[in-house]
Every structure is written in structure tokens, then in C-alpha cells.
Short mmCIF file of C-alpha atoms in Angstrom, two decimals:
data_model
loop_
_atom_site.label_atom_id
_atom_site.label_comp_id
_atom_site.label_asym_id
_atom_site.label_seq_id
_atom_site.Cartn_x
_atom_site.Cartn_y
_atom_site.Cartn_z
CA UNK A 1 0.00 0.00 0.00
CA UNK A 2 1.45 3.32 -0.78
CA UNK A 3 1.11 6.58 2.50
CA UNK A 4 1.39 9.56 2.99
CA UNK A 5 3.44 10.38 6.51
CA UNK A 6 1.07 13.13 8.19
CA UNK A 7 1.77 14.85 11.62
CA UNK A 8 -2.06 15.50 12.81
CA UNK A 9 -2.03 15.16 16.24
CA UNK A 10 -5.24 12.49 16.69
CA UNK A 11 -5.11 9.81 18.71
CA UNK A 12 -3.50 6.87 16.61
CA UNK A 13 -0.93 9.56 16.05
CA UNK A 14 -0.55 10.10 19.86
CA UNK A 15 -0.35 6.82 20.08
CA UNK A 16 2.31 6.35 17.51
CA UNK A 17 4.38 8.88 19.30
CA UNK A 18 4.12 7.09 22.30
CA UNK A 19 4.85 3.41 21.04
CA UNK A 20 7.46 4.73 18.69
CA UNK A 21 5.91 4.22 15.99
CA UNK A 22 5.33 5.83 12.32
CA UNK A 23 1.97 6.91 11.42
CA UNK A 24 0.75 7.16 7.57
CA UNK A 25 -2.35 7.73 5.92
CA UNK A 26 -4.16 7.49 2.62
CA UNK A 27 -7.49 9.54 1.47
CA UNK A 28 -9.60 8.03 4.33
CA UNK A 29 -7.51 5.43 6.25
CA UNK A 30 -4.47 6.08 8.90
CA UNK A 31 -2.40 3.40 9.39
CA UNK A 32 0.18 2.78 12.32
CA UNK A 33 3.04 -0.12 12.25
CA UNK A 34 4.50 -0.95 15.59
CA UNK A 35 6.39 -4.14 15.85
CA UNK A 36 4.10 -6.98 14.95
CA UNK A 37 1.54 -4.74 15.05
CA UNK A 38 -0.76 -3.11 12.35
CA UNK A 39 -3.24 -0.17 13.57
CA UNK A 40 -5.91 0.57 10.75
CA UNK A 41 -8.10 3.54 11.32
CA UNK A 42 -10.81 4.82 9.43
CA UNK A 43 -10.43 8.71 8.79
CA UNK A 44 -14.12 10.65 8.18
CA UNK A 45 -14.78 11.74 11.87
CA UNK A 46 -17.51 14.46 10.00
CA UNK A 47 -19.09 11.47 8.72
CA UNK A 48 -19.13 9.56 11.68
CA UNK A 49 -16.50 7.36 9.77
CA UNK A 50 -19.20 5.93 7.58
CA UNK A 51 -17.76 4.12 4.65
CA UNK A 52 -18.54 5.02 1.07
CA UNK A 53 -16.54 3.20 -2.00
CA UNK A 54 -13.28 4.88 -1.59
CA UNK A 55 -13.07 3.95 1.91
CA UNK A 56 -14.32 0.86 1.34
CA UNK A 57 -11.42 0.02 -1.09
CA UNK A 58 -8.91 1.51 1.14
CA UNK A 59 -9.75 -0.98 3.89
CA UNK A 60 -9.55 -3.89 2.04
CA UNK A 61 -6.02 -3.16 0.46
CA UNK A 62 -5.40 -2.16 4.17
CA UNK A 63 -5.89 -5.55 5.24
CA UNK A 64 -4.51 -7.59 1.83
CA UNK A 65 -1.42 -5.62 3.03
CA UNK A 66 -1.56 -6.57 6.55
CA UNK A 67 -2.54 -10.16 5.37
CA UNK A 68 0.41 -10.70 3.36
CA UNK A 69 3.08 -8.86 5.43
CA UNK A 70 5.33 -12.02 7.38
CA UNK A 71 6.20 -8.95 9.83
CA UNK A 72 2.83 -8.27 11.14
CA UNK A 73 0.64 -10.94 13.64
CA UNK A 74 -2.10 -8.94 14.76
CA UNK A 75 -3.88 -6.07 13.21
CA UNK A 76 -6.46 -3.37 15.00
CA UNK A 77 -9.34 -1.99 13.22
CA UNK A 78 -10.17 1.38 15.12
CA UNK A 79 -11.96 5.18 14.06
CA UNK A 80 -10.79 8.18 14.45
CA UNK A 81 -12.88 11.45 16.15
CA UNK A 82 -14.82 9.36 18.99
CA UNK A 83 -16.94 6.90 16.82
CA UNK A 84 -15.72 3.67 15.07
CA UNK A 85 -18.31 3.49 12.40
CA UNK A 86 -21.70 4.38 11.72
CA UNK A 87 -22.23 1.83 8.55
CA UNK A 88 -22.27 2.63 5.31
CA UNK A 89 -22.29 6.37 3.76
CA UNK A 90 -25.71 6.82 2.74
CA UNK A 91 -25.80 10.70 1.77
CA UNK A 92 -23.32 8.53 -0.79
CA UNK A 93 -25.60 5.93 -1.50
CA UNK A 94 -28.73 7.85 -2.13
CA UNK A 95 -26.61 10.16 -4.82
CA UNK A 96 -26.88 6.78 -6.84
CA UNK A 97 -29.76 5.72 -9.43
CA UNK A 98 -28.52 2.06 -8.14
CA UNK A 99 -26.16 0.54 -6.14
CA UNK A 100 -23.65 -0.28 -8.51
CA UNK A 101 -20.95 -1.47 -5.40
CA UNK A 102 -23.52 -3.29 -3.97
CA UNK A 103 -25.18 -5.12 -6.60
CA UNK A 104 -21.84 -6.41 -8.48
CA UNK A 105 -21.31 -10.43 -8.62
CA UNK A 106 -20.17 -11.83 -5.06
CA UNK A 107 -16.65 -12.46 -4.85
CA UNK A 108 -13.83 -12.72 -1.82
CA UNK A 109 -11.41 -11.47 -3.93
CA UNK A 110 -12.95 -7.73 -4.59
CA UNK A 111 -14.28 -5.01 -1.85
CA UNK A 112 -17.61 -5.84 -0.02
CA UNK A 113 -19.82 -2.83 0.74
CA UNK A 114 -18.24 -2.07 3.97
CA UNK A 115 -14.36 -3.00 2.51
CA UNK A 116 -12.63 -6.20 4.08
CA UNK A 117 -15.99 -8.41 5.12
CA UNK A 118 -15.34 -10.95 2.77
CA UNK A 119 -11.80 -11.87 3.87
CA UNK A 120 -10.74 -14.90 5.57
CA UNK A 121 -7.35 -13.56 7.25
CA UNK A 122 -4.77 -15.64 8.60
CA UNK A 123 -4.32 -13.49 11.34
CA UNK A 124 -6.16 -11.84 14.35
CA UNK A 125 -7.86 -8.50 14.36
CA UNK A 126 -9.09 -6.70 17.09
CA UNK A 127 -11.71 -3.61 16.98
CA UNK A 128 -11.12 -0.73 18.51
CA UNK A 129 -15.18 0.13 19.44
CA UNK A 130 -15.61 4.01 20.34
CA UNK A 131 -18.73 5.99 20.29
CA UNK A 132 -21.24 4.38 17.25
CA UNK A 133 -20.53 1.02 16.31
CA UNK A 134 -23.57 0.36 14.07
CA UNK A 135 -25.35 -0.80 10.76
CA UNK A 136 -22.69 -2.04 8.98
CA UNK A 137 -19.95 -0.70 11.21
CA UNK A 138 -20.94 -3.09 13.83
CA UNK A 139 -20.80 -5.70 10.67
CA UNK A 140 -17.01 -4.58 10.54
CA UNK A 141 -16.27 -5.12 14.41
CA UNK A 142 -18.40 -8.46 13.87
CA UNK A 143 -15.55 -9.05 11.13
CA UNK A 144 -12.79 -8.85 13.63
CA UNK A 145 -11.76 -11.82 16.39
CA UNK A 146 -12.49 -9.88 19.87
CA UNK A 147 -13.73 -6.03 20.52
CA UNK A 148 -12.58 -3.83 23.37
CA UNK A 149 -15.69 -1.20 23.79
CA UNK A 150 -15.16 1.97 25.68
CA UNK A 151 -17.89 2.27 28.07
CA UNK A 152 -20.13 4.74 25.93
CA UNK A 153 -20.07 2.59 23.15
CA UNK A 154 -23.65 2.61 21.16
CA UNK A 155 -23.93 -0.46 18.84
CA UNK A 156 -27.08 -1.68 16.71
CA UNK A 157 -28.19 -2.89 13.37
CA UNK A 158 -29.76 0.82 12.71
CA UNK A 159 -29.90 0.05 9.22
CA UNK A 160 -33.37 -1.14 9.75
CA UNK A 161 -34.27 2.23 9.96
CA UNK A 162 -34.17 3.14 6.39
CA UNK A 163 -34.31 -0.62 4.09
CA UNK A 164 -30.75 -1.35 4.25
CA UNK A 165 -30.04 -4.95 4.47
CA UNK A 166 -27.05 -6.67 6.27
CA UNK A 167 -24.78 -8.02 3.24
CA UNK A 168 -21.33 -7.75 5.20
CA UNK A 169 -22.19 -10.57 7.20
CA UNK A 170 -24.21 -9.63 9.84
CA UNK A 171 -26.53 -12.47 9.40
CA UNK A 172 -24.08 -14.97 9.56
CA UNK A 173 -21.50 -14.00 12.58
CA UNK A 174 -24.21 -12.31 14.96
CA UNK A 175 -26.04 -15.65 15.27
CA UNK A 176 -22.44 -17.72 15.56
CA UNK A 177 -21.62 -14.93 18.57
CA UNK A 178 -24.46 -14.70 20.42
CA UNK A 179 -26.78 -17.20 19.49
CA UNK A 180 -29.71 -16.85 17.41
CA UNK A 181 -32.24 -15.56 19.59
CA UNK A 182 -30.58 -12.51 20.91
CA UNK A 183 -29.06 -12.09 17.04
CA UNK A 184 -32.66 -11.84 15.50
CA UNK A 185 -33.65 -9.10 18.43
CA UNK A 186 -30.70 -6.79 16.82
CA UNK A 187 -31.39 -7.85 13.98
CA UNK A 188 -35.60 -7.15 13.82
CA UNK A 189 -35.18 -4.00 15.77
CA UNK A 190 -33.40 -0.64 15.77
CA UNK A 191 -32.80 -0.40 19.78
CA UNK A 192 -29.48 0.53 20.78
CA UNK A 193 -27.09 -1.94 22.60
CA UNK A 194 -24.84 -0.37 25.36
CA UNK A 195 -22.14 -1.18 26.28
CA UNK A 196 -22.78 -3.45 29.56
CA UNK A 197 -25.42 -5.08 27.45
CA UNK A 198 -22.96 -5.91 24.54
CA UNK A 199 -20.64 -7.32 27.24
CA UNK A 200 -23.02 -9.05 28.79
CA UNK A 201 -24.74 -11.03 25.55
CA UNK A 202 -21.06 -11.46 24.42
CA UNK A 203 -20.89 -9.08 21.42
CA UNK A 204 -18.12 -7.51 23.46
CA UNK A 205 -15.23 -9.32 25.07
CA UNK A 206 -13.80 -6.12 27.28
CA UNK A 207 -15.08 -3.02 28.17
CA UNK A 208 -12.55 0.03 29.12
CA UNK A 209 -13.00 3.64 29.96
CA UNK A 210 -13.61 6.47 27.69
CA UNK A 211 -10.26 7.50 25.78
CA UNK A 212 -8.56 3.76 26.52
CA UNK A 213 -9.92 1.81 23.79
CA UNK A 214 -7.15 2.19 21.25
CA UNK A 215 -4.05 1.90 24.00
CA UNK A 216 -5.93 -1.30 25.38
CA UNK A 217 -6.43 -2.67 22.09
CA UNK A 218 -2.42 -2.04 21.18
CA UNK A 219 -1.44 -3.81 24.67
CA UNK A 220 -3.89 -6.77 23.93
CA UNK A 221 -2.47 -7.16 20.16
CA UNK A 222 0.99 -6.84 21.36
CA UNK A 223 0.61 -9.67 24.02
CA UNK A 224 -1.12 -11.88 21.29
CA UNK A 225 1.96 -11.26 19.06
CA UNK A 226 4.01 -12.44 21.86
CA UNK A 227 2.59 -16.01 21.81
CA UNK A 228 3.96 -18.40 19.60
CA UNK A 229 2.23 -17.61 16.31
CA UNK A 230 2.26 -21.30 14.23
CA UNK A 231 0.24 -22.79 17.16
CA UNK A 232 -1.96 -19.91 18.36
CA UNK A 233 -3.00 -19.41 14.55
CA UNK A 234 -3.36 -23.01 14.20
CA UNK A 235 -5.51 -23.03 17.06
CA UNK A 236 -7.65 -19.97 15.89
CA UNK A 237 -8.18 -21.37 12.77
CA UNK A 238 -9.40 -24.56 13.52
CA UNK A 239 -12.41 -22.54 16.43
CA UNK A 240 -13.41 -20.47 13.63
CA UNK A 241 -13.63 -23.47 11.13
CA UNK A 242 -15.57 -25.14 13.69
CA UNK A 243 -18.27 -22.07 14.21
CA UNK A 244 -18.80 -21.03 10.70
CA UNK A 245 -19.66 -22.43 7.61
CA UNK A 246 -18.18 -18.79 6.47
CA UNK A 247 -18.17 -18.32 2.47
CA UNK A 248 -21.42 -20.24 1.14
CA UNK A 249 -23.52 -18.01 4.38
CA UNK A 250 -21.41 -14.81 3.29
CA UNK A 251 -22.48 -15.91 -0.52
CA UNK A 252 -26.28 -16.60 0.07
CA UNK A 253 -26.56 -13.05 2.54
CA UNK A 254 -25.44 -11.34 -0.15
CA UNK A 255 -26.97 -12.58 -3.27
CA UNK A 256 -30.49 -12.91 -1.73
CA UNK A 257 -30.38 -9.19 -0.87
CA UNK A 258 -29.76 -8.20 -4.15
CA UNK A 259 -33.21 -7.39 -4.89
CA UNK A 260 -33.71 -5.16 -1.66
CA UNK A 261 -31.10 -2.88 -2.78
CA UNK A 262 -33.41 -0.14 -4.53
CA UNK A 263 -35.48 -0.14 -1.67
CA UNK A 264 -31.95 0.87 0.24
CA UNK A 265 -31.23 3.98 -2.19
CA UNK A 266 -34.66 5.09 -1.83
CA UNK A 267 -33.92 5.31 2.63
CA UNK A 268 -30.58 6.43 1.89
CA UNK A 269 -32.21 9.32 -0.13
CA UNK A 270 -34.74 9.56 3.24
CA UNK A 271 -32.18 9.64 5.24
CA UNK A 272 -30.11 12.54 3.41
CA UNK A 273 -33.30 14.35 3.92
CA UNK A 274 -33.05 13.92 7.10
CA UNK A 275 -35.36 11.24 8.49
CA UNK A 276 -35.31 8.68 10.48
CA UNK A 277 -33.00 10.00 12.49
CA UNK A 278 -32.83 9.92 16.38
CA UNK A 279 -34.65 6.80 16.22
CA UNK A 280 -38.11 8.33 14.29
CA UNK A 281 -39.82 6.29 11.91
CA UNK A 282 -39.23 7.28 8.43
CA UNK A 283 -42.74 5.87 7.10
#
């Protein structure tokens, strides 16, 4: 992946300082390299680091990169400005007379609507949960191995709010997390999940105060990178083999949404106009 060096002073960067680290960043991802470590932020606070195409693509060469890097063991997904991610962008998607990213052929090898969601690393992730986790950002954290929340956290599937259906597999690692009955209550409703909740149900493994998600996260990664890798990814792989029957779920979730994804421009365009919001029906 190519970077930019940058010298804003934001957390990761704070961070960076502090760990010794370099920090880099491309149009809307901020990337920070420490050891074995690989810190991958998302960059539109205004936004509440919602995801539109570029961003999208950015992640998933973020991760290809981390993937394929024999220096790197354990990579943290975080967002910069106070929230992780609020789903996908769409003030973005409602511009559009279709979906064009979302309604291309299925394939692990290209960008899913929310970026890396596809991919089957080889290696751990952690998220990095601040502020809203929801819609399809909480489909990214569901993407990762564990989640450290700070205690303000908000997370739910708020995409029910305007049409918007889960194709970035929230269908098919909710129910492997936290069993099927509490998955289908996110999943039907719009409520938000707090913090203690998410900890409680298991959505969350770890739950820190407000401004220690991201140096918890880098002292949890660093102690994973400090086990013997061959077994510990041995041993990952085989529990995740075990829980998911992962690419022909991803592949169905996907493909039977396809049809649903008009009605999702036409609440995106709701949305831009500014319902819905705050929880109020848009009907």
C-alpha cells in the first residue's frame, strides 16, 4: 500500500508517538506499524467514519497488506474522532440511481460494501469500538476476532431504519456470537445496545473507559503477538472453522439481498433528507 506520513495530532498519532511508531495515511484510512503490530483507522470523523466506496477500497487493500506482510501478527481496526463506524455512507448511497458497489457479482477477492468483510485472514484483528458502532460498522467489528468497547459505546443494526439490508455478514457471525435468539432481536429491531449489554450477551469481550480503547487494544495485540504464532494461529483457525460455515452463508446473505437494494437507495435518499434520524420512523 502506498502513505502519505502526516503529523495531525489524533489519537493513533498520539499513540504512535508514544509506542514509537510511524503513522501514515491514505485519502480516508491512517495506518500505524508498531512491531508486529498493524493499527488501521478509518479517517471521516464528520461522517461519523461511515464508509462510502473509496473507503471501502482503502480498507480492504489495508488488510490484503496486513494479510500478506510475514512482519505483522495482529492487526487493529479502530476510528478516528470518537466513533468507530456508523455503517455505510448513505448521503453517498442515495446520490446513486442504483447501487452499482452493492449489486456487483459476489466475490472474496474484490471489496464488499463495507471494505474487508469478505476476507478470511490468517491473522487476528481486534476492533477498537468508540462511540457508534452500528449498521454495517458493527458488521465490521463483527468481522474482527475480539472487541474492546469503551464504556459509551452505542452499537445496533440501525440500518433497519431506512431498508438497508445486512450483506457484510451480519446475518451470519451475529447468530455464531451470540446465538440466534438474541441475534434476530438486533437484527428485527433498531434499539441501541450499550455497552454493559454488549458485554453481557457477548458481542463484546472487554469493556474500558472512555479515551482507553485504542491503547488497550495495542497492549492486547501486542501480548497476542508475543505467543507463539504457528500454534496460536493453528488453534484460531481450527475454532473459527468449527463455528462457521463462512463463504457459502457470506455468498447466500449477499446474493439474496440483491433485490432489496433499490429499496436501500430510496432510505438512503430519506435519510439525506433527514429522516429517520434519532430513532423516528421514516414511514
Amino acid at each position: 500500500m502506498s502513505h502519505t506520513q502526516t503529523r495531525r495530532g489524533s489519537l493513533s498519532h498520539k499513540m504512535a508517538r508514544f509506542f514509537g511508531a510511524r503513522f501514515y495515511c491514505t485519502n480516508y484510512i491512517r495506518t500505524v506499524d508498531y512491531d508486529r503490530v498493524r493499527l488501521i483507522e478509518i479517517n471521516r470523523p464528520s461522517v461519523r467514519n461511515a464508509v462510502n466506496d473509496t473507503t471501502a477500497k482503502e480498507l480492504f487493500t489495508a488488510f490484503k497488506d496486513f494479510e500478506k506482510n510475514p512482519a505483522l501478527s495482529v492487526g487493529i481496526l479502530a476510528g478516528n474522532g470518537g466513533n468507530f463506524c456508523s455503517g455505510y455512507d448513505l448521503k453517498e448511497l442515495a446520490s446513486k440511481d442504483e447501487a452499482p458497489a452493492l449489486s456487483s457479482p459476489f466475490s472474496v477477492s474484490s471489496p464488499a460494501p463495507m471494505g474487508p468483510t469478505r476476507l478470511c485472514l490468517s491473522k487476528p484483528v481486534i476492533a477498537c469500538l468508540t462511540g457508534y458502532a452500528v449498521a454495517g460498522g458493527l458488521e465490521l467489528a463483527l468481522w474482527c476476532d475480539l472487541r474492546i468497547a469503551e464504556s459509551n459505546v452505542i452499537l445496533g443494526m440501525f440500518n433497519r431504519r431506512f431498508g438497508v439490508p445486512l450483506i457484510d455478514g451480519g446475518t451470519v457471525r451475529l447468530p455464531a456470537l451470540i446465538g440466534l435468539s438474541r441475534a434476530l432481536d438486533l437484527i428485527l429491531t433498531v434499539r441501541e445496545v450499550a455497552a454493559k449489554e454488549a458485554h453481557d450477551i457477548g458481542l463484546v469481550n472487554q469493556i474500558v473507559p472512555v479515551g482507553k480503547g485504542l491503547e488497550e487494544a495495542l497492549k492486547l495485540a501486542q501480548q497476542i503477538a508475543s505467543f507463539p504464532q504457528d500454534c496460536l494461529l493453528h488453534d484460531r483457525q481450527s475454532a473459527m472453522q468449527a463455528s462457521l460455515g463462512q463463504a457459502n452463508n457470506l455468498k447466500f446473505e449477499y446474493e439474496t439481498a440483491e433485490g432489496l437494494i433499490k429499496d436501500a437507495v430510496k432510505g438512503a435518499r430519506k435519510f439525506s433528507q433527514g429522516f429517520g434520524r434519532s430513532g423516528k420512523r421514516i414511514h
